[in-house]
PDB file of C-alpha atoms in Angstrom:
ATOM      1  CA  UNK A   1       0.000   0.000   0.000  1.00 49.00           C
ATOM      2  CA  UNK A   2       2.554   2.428   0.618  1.00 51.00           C
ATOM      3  CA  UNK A   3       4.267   1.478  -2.600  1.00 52.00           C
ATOM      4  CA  UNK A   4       1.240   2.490  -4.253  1.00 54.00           C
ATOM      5  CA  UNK A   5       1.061   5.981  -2.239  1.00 51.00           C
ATOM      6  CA  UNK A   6       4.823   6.605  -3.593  1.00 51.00           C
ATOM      7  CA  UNK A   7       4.007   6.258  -7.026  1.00 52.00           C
ATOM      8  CA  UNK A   8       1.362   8.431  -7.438  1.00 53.00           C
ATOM      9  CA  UNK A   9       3.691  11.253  -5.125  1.00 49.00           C
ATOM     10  CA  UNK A  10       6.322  10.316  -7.660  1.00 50.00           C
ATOM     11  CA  UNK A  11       3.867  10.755 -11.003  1.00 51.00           C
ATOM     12  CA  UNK A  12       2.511  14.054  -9.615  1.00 52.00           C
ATOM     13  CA  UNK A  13       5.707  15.691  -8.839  1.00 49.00           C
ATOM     14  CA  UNK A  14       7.159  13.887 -12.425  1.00 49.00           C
ATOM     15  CA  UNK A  15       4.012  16.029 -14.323  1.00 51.00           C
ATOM     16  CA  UNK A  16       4.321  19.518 -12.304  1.00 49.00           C
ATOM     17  CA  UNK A  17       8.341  18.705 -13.491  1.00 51.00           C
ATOM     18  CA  UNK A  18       6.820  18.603 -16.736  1.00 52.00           C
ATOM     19  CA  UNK A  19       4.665  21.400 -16.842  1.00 51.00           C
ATOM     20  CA  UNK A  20       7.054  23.797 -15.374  1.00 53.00           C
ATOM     21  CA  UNK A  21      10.158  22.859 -17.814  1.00 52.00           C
ATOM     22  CA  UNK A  22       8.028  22.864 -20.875  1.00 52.00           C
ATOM     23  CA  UNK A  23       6.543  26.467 -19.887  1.00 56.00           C
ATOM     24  CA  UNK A  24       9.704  27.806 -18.515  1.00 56.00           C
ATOM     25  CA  UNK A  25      12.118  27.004 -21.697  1.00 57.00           C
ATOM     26  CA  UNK A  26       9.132  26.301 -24.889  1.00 58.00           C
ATOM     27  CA  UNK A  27      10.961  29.877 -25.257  1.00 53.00           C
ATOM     28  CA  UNK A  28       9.815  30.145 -29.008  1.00 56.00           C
ATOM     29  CA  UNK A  29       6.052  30.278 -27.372  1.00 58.00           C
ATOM     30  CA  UNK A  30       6.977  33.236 -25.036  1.00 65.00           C
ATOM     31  CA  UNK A  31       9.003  35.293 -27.297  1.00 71.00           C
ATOM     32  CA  UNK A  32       8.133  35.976 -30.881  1.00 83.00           C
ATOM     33  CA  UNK A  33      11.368  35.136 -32.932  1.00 87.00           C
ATOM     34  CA  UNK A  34      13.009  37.563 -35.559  1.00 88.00           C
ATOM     35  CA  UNK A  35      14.410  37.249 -38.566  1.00 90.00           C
ATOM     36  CA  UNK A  36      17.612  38.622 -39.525  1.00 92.00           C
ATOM     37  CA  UNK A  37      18.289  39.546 -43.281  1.00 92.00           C
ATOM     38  CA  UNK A  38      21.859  39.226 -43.809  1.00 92.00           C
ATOM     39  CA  UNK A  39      24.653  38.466 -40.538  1.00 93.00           C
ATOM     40  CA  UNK A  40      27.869  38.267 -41.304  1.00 93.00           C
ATOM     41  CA  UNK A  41      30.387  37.562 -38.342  1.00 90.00           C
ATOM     42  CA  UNK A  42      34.102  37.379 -38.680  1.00 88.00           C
ATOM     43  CA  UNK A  43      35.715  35.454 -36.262  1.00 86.00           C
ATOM     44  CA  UNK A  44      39.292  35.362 -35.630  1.00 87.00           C
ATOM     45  CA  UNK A  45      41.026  33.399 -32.594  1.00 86.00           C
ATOM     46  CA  UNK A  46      44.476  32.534 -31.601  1.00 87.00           C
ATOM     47  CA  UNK A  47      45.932  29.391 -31.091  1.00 87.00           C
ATOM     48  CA  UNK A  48      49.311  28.361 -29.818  1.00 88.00           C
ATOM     49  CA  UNK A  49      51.307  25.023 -30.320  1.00 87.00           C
ATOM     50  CA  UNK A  50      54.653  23.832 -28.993  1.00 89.00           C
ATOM     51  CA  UNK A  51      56.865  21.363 -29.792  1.00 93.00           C
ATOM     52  CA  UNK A  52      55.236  20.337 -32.811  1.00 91.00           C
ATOM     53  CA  UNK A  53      56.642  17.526 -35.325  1.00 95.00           C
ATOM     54  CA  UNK A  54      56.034  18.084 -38.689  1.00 95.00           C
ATOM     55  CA  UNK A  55      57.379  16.563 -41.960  1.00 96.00           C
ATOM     56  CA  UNK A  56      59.820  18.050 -43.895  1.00 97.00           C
ATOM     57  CA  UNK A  57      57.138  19.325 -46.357  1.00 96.00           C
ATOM     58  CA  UNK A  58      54.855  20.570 -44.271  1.00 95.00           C
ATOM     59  CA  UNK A  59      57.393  22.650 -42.551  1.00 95.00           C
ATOM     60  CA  UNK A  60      58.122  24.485 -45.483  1.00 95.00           C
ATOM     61  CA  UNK A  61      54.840  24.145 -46.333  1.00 93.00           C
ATOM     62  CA  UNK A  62      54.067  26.757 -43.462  1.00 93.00           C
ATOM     63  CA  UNK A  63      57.565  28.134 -42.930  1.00 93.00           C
ATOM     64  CA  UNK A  64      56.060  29.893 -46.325  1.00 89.00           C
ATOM     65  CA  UNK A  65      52.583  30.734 -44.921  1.00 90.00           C
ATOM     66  CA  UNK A  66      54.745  32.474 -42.017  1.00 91.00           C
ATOM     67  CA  UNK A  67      56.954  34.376 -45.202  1.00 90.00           C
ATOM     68  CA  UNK A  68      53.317  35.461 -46.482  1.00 85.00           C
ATOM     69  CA  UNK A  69      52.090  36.750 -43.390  1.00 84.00           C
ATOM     70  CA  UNK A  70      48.051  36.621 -44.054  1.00 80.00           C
ATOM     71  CA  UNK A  71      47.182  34.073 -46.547  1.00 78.00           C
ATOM     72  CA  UNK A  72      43.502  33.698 -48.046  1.00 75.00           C
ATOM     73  CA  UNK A  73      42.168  30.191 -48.576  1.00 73.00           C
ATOM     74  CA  UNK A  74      41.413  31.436 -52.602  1.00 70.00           C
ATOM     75  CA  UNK A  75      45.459  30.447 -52.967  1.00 62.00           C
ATOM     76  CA  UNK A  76      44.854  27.062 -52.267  1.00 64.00           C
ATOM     77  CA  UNK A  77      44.335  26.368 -56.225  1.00 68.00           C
ATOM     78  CA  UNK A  78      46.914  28.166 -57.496  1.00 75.00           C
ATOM     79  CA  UNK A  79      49.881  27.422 -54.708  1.00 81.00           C
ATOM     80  CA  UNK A  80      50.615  23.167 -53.694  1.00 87.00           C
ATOM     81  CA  UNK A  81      52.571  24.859 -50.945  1.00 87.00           C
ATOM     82  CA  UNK A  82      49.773  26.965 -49.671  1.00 85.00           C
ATOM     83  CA  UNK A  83      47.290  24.092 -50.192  1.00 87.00           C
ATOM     84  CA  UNK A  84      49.494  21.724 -47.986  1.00 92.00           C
ATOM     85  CA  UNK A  85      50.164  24.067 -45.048  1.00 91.00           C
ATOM     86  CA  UNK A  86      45.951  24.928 -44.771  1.00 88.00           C
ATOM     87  CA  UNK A  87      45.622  21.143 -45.219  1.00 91.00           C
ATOM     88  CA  UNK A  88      47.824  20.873 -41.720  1.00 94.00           C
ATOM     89  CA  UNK A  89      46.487  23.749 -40.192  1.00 91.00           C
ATOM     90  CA  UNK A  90      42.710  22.242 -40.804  1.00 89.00           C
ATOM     91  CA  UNK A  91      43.185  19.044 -39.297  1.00 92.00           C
ATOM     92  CA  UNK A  92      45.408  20.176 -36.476  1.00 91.00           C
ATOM     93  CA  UNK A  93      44.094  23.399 -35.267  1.00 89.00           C
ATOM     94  CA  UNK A  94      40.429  23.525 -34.101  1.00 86.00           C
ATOM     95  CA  UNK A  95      38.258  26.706 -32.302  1.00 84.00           C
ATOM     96  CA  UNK A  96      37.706  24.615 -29.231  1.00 84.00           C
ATOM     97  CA  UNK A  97      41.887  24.967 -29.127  1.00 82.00           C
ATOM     98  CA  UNK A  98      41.589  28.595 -28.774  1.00 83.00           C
ATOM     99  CA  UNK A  99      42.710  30.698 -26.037  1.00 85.00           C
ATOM    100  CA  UNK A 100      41.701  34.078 -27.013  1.00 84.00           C
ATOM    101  CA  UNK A 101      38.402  34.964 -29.483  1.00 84.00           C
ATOM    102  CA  UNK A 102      37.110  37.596 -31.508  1.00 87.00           C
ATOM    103  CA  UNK A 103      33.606  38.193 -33.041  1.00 86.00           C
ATOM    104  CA  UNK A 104      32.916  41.269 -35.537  1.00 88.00           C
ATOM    105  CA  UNK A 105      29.502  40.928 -36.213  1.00 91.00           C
ATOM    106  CA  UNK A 106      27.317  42.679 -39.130  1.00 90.00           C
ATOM    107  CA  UNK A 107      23.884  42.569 -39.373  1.00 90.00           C
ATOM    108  CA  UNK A 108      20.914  43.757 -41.490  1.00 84.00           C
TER     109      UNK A 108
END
């Protein structure tokens, strides 16, 4: 009998769970969502790496990146050397690496 006493305590307090998270976060029912035309956002973060073994191709592969300074992706085509050293960067360097972001954000 008391089993039966803890159940229903445990289904009402489940369903007033319920009710309260659905009307406390169903946040697209509260507030009326907006569209935004056109948002651009520029993001630029810093990453550091030490001690960091690289073939011999890939070193000069981004020794030349580091001759360049800023290199856009467009070169990838037109330079194997270029193409190689974003190749490394991509798979080695990730955002959630970062230790310092930056958002410029544009918005119509």
């Amino acid at each position: 009998m008391q089993s039966d006493k803890l159940s229903a305590y445990a289904m009402s307090i489940t369903s007033m769970y319920k009710w309260n998270f659905n009307s406390t976060f169903n946040i697209k029912s509260i507030h009326r969502m907006k569209k935004i035309k056109d948002l651009t956002v520029t993001v630029t973060y810093t990453v550091g790496l030490h001690d960091v073994e690289v073939s011999e191709k890939v070193y000069d592969a981004l020794n030349a990146l580091a001759d360049k300074g800023r290199v856009n992706c467009d070169l990838m085509n037109l330079d194997e050397q270029v193409c190689t050293g974003f190749e490394w960067l991509s798979d080695h360097i990730h955002e959630s690496d970062a230790c310092d972001w930056n958002y410029e954000v544009d918005m119509e």
